[in-house]
Tab-separated table of C-alpha atoms and ligand atoms in Angstrom:
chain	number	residue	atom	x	y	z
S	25	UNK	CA	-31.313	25.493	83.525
S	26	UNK	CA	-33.725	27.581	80.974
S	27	UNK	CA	-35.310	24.255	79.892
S	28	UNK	CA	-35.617	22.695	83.253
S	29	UNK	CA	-37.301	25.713	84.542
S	30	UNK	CA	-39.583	26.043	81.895
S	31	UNK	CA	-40.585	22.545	82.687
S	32	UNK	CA	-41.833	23.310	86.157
S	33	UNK	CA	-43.301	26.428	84.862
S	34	UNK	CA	-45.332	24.391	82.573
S	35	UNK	CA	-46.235	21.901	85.184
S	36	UNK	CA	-46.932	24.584	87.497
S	37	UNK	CA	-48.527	28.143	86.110
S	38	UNK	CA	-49.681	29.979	88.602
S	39	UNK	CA	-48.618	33.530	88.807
S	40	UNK	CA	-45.512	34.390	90.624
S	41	UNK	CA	-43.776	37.484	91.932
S	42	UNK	CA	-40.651	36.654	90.665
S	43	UNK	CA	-39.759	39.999	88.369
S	44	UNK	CA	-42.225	42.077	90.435
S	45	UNK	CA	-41.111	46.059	89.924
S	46	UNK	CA	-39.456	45.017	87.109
S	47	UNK	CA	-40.677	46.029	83.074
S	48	UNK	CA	-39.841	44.267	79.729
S	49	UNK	CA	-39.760	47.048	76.818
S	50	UNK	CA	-40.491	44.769	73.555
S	51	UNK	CA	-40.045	46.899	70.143
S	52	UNK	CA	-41.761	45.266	66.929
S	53	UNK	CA	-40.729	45.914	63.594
S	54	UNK	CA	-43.038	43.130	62.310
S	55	UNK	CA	-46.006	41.813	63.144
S	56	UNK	CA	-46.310	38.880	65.415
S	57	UNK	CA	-48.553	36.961	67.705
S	58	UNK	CA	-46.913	34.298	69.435
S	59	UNK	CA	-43.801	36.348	70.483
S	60	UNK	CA	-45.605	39.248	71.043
S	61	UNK	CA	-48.449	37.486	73.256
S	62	UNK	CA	-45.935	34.820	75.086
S	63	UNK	CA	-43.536	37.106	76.435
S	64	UNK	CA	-46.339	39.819	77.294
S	65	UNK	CA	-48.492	36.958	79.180
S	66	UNK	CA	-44.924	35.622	80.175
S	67	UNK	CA	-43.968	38.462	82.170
S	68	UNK	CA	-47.314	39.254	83.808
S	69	UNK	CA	-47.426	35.636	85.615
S	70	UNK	CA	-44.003	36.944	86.698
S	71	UNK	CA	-45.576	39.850	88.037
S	72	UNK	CA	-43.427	42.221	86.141
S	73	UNK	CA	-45.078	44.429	83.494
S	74	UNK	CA	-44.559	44.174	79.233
S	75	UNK	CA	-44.630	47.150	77.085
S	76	UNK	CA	-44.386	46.802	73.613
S	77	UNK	CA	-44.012	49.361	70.685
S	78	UNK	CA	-44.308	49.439	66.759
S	79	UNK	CA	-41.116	50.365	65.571
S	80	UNK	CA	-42.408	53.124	63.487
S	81	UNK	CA	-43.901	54.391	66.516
S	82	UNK	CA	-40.291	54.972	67.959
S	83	UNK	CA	-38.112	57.504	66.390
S	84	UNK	CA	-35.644	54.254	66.265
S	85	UNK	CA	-37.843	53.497	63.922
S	86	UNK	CA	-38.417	56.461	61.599
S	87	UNK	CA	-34.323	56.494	61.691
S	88	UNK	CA	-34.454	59.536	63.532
S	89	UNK	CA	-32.419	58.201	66.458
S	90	UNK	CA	-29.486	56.085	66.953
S	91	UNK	CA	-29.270	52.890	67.892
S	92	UNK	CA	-26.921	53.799	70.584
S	93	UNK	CA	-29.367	56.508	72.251
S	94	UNK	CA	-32.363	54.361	72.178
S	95	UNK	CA	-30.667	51.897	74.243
S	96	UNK	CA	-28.761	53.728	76.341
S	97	UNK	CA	-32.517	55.655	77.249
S	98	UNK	CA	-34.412	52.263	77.645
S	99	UNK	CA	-31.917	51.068	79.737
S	100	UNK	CA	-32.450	53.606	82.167
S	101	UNK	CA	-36.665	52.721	82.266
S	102	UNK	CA	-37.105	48.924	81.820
S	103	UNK	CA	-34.865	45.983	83.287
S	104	UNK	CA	-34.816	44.278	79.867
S	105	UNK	CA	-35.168	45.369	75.731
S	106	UNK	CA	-36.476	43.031	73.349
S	107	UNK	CA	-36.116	43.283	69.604
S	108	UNK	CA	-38.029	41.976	66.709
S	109	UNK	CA	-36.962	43.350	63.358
S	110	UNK	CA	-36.342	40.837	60.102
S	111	UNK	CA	-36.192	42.121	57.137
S	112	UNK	CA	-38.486	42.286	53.870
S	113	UNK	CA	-35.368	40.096	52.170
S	114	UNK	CA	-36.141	41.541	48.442
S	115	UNK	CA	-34.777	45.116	50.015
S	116	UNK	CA	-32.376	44.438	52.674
S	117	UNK	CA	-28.870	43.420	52.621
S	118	UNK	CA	-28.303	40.032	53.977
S	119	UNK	CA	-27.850	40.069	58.614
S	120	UNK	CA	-28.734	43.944	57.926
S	121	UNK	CA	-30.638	43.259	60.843
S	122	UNK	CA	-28.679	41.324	62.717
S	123	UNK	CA	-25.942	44.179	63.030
S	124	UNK	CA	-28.744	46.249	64.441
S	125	UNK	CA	-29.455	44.090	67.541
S	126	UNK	CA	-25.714	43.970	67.635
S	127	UNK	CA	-25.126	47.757	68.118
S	128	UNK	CA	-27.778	47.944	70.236
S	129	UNK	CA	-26.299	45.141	72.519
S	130	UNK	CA	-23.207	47.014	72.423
S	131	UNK	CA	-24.627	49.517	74.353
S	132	UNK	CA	-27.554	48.845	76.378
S	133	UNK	CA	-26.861	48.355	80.100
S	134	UNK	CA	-29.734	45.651	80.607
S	135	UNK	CA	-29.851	42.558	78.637
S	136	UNK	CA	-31.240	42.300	74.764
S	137	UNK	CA	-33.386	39.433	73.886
S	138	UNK	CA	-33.264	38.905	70.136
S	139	UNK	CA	-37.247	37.882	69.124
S	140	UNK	CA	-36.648	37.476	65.927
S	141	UNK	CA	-33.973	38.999	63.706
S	142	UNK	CA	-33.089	38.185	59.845
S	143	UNK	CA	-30.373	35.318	60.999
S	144	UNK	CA	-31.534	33.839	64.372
S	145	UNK	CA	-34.945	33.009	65.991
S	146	UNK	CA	-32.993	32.002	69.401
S	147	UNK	CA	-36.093	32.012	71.416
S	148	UNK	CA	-38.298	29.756	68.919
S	149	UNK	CA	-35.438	27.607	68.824
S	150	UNK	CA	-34.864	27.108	72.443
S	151	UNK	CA	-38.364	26.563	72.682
S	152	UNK	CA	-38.490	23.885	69.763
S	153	UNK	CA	-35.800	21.733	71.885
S	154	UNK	CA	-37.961	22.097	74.475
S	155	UNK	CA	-41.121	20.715	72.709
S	156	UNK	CA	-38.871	17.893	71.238
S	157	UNK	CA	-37.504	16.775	74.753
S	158	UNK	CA	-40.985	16.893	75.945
S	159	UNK	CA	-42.135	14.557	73.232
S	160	UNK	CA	-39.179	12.098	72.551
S	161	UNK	CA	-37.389	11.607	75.831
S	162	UNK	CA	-34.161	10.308	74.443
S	163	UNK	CA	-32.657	12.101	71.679
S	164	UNK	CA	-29.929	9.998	70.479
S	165	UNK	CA	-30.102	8.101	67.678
S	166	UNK	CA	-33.517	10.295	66.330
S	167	UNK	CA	-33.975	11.703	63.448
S	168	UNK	CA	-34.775	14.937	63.427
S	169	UNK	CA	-35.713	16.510	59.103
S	170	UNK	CA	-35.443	20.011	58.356
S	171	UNK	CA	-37.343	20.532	55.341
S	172	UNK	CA	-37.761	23.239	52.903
S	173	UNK	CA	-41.293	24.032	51.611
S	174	UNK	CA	-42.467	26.506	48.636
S	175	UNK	CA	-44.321	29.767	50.290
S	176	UNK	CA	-45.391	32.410	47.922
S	177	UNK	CA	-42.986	35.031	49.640
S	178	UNK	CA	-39.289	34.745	50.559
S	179	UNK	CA	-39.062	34.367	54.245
S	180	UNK	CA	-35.612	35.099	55.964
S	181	UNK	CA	-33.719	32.238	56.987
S	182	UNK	CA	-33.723	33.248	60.773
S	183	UNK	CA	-35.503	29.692	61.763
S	184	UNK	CA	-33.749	27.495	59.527
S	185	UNK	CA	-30.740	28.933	60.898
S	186	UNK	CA	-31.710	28.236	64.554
S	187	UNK	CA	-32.920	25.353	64.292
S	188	UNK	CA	-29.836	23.717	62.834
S	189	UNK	CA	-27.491	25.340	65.185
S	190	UNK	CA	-30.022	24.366	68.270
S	191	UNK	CA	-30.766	21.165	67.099
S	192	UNK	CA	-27.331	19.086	66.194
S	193	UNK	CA	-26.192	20.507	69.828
S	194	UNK	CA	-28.740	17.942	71.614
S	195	UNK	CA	-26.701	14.663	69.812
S	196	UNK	CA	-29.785	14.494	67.482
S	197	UNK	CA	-29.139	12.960	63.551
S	198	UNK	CA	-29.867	16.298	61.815
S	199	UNK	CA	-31.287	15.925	58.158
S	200	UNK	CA	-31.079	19.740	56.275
S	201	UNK	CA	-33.600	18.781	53.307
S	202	UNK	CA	-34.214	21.264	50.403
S	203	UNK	CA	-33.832	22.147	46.783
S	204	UNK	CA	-30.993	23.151	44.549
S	205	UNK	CA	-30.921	26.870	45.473
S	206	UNK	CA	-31.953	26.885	48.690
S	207	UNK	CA	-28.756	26.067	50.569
S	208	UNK	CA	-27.852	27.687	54.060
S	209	UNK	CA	-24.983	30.335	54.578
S	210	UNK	CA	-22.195	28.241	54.337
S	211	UNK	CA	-20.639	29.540	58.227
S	212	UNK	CA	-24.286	28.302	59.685
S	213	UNK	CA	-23.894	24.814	58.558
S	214	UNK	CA	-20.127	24.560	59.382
S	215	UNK	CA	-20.919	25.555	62.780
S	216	UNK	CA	-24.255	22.669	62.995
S	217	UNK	CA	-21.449	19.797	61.410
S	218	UNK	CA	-19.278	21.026	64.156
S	219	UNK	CA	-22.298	21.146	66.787
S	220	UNK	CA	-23.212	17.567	65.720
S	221	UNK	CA	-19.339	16.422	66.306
S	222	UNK	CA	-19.390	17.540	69.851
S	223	UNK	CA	-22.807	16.310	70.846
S	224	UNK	CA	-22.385	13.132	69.369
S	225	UNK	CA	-25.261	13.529	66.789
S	226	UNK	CA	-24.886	14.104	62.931
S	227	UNK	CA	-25.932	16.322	60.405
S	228	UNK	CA	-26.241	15.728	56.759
S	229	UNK	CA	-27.667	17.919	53.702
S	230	UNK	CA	-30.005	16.287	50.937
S	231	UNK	CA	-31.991	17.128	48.091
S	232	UNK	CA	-34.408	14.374	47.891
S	233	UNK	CA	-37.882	14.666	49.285
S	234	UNK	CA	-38.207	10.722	49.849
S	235	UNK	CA	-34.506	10.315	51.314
S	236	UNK	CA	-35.339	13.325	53.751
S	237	UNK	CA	-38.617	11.773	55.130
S	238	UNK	CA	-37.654	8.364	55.429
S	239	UNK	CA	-37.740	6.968	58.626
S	240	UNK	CA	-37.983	10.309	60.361
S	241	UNK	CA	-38.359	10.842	64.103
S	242	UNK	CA	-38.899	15.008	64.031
S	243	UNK	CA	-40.552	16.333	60.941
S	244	UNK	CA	-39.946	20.217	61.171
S	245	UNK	CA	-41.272	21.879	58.126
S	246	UNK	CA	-40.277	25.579	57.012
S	247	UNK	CA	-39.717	27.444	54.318
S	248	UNK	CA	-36.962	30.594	53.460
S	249	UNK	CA	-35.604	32.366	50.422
S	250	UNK	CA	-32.808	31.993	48.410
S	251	UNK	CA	-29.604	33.759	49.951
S	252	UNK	CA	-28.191	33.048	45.923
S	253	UNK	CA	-30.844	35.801	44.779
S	254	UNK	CA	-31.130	37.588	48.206
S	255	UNK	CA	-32.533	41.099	47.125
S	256	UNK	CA	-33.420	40.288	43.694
S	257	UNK	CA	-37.341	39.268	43.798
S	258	UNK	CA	-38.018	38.689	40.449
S	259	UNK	CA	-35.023	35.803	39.942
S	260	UNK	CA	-35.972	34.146	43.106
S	261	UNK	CA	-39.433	33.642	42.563
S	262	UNK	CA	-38.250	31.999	39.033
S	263	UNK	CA	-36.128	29.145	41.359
S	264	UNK	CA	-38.899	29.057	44.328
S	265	UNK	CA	-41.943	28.833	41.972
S	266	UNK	CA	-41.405	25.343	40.122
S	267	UNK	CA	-41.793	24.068	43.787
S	268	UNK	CA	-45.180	24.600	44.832
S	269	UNK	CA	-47.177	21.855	45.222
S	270	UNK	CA	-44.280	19.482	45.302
S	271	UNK	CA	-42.256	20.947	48.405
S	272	UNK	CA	-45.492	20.687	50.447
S	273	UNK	CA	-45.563	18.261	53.488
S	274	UNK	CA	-48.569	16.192	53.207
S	275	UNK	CA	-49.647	13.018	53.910
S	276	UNK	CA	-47.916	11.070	51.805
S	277	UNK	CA	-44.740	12.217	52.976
S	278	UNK	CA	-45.644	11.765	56.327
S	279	UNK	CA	-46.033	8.304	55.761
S	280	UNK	CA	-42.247	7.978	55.097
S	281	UNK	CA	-41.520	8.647	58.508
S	282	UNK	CA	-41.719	6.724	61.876
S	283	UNK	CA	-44.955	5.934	63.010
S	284	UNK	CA	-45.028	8.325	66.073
S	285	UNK	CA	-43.067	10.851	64.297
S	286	UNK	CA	-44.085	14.579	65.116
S	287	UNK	CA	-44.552	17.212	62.906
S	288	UNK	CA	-43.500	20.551	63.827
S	289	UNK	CA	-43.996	23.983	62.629
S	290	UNK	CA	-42.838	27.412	63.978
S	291	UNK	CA	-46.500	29.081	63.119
S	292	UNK	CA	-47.434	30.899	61.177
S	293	UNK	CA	-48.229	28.590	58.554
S	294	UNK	CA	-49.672	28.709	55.238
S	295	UNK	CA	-52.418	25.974	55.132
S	296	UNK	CA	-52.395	23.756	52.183
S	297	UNK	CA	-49.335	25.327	50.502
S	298	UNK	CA	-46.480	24.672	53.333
S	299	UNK	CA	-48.171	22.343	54.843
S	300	UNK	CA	-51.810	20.074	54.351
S	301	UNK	CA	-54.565	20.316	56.489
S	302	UNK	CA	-54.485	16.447	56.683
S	303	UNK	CA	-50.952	17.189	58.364
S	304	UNK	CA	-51.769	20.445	60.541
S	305	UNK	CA	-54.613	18.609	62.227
S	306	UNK	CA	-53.376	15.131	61.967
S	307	UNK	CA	-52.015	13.177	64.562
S	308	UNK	CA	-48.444	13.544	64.469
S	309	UNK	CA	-48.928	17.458	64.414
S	310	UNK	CA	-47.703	19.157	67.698
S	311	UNK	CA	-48.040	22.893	66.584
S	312	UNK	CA	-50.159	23.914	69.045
S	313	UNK	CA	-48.202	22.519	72.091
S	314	UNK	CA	-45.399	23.901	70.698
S	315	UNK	CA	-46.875	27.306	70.115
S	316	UNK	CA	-47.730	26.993	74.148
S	317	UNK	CA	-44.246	25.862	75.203
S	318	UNK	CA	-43.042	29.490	73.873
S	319	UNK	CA	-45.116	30.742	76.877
S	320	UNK	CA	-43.531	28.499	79.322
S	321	UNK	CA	-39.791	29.034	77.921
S	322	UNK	CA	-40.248	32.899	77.484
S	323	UNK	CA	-41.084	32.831	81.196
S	324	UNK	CA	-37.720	30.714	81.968
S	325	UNK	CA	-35.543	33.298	79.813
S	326	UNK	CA	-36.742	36.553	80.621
S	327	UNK	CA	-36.146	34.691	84.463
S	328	UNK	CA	-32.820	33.988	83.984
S	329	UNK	CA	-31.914	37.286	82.103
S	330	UNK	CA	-34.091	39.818	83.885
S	331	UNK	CA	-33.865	39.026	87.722
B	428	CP	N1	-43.190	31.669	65.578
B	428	CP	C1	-43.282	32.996	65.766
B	428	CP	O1	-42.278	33.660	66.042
B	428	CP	O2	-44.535	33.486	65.671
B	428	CP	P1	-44.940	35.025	65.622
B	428	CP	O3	-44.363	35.584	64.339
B	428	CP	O4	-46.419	35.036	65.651
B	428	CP	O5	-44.311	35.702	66.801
C-alpha cells in the first residue's frame, strides 16, 4: 500500500490537504539532508506542518529528561515523532540507539518513525525497493549485490542491515559481498536467509570482489564498520585500512555486471573513495532518482501512519 501510494504521489505531486492540522515533530541527533529535507517538504505537500530539532537543543538531548517524558509531552503537541540518532560507533555500545527509539515507542501515544537509528534505516530501505521496482519491473530471478566499500570512518551498519532484511523479502537473489571482518550481526542475516526462503529469492555471503559483481542486476554500494572491533577505533582502522582503493566500486567492476545494471547508493557518498566519479555520474548510476523517491515514499508513510 506504502509503495503503491508513493507511486501515484510521484506521478502526481501536487500539494494535497491530506494531514492538514496535523504536525510532524522530527528530532536530529545527526546531521542529515535527505531525511531531514524529504520528510519536511513531504509533509508540507500534505499540508501538515514539520518541525524539527537538534537533539542537543532538547533537554532529551543534554540527558536531562527521560525518554519516557519527552514522548509522553510530544505526544500531546504533534500527531507524529520522528527520530534520528546513530551513534559515533568508536563510543557507543552496539543498538545503544536502537533501545532508545524503543523506550520511546513504548510510550508515546502517536506513532514513532525511526529515520535513522544505529541498526535500521527502515525508511531508506523502503524507499530503495521502491527505486528498484521502479527500475527493474520483475524482480525474480535479479541479482541484487550488497557490497562493502573502505570509507575513512566506521559507519554503523543501520543500511546494510535494512537493506538485507528489505531486500530478500521482494524474491530478489541477494549477494552480501565484503571482506573478512566485516560480517553482519549474525540474527540480521538469519532473518534475510529466512526472508529469502519465504519470498522465493536467495541470499548468499561472499568475499570475492569479482564473484560479487558478476553478472549483477542491482549494484548497491555501502560501506560500515566492523561489529568484531565495535568501540575500539584504533584496531578497526588496522582491518578497514588495507582496503582502500581496492573495495572501491569503479568502472571496472561495473563492467562485471549486466549491461543495464543500476548502481545504487544511499547518499551521502564519498567521491572517489566509495565510489568513482566514472560510476556516480555514469550511466548505470540512479542516485539521484533514488535520493527523490525518499520524497515520494516519506509522503506515503507519514500518510499511512499520521492520518
Ligand atoms: N540517506 C540518508 O539518510 O541521507 P541523509 O543522511 O542526508 O538523511
Amino acid at each position: 500500500m506504502v509503495l503503491q501510494k508513493a507511486k501515484e504521489y510521484k506521478k502526481n505531486r501536487k500539494p494535497t490537504e491530506e494531514l492538514k492540522g496535523k504536525t510532524f515533530v522530527m528530532i536530529f541527533f545527526n546531521p542529515s539532508t535527505r531525511t531531514r529535507n524529504s520528510f519536511a517538504i513531504a509533509m508540507i505537500e500534505l499540508g501538515g506542518f514539520p518541525l524539527f530539532f537538534e537533539a542537543e537543543k532538547t533537554w532529551l538531548g543534554q540527558q536531562s529528561e527521560s525518554p519516557k517524558d519527552t514522548a509522553k509531552v510530544l505526544s500531546r503537541y504533534a500527531a507524529g515523532i520522528g527520530i534520528r540518532i546513530f551513534p559515533n560507533i568508536t563510543k557507543w555500545k552496539y543498538g545503544a540507539s536502537n533501545q532508545l527509539l524503543q523506550e520511546i515507542a513504548k510510550w508515546s501515544d502517536v506513532p514513532l518513525i525511526n529515520l535513522e537509528d544505529d541498526l535500521y534505516h527502515p525508511c531508506q530501505a523502503l524507499t530503495d525497493i521502491f527505486t528498484i521496482r521502479e527500475k527493474k519491473k520483475k524482480l525474480e530471478g535479479k541479482k541484487f549485490l550488497l557490497s562493502w566499500a573502505y570509507h575513512p570512518k566506521p559507519l554503523p551498519v543501520s543500511v546494510p542491515n535494512s537493506t538485507v532484511l528489505t531486500m530478500t523479502r521482494f524474491g530478489l537473489d541477494v549477494t552480501l559481498l565484503h571482506p573478512k571482518g566485516f560480517e553482519l550481526d549474525s540474527k540480521i542475516l538469519t532473518m534475510a536467509k529466512e526472508n529469502a526462503k519465504e519470498s522465493g529469492g536467495s541470499f548468499e555471503i561472499v568475499n570475492s570482489l569479482e564473484e560479487g559483481y558478476q553478472d549483477a542486476d542491482i549494484v548497491y554500494v555501502k560501506s560500515w564498520g566492523s561489529l568484531k572491533y565495535y568501540g575500539s577505533f584504533k584496531e578497526e582502522k588496522q582491518l578497514r585500512v588495507p582496503y582502500r582503493k581496492i573495495w572501491i566500486c569503479d568502472e571496472n567492476k561495473m563492467e562485471l555486471t549486466k549491461k543495464d545494471s543500476i548502481f545504487m547508493h544511499c547518499l551521502p557518498i564519498r567521491r572517489n573513495i566509495v565510489a568513482t566519479d566514472g560510476v556516480i555520474d555514469g550511466s548505470h548510476s540512479v542516485v539521484y532518482d533514488q535520493a527523490e523517491n525518499r520524497l515520494h515514499v516519506q509522503k506515503a508513510i507519514l500518510l499511512k501512519l499520521l492520518k
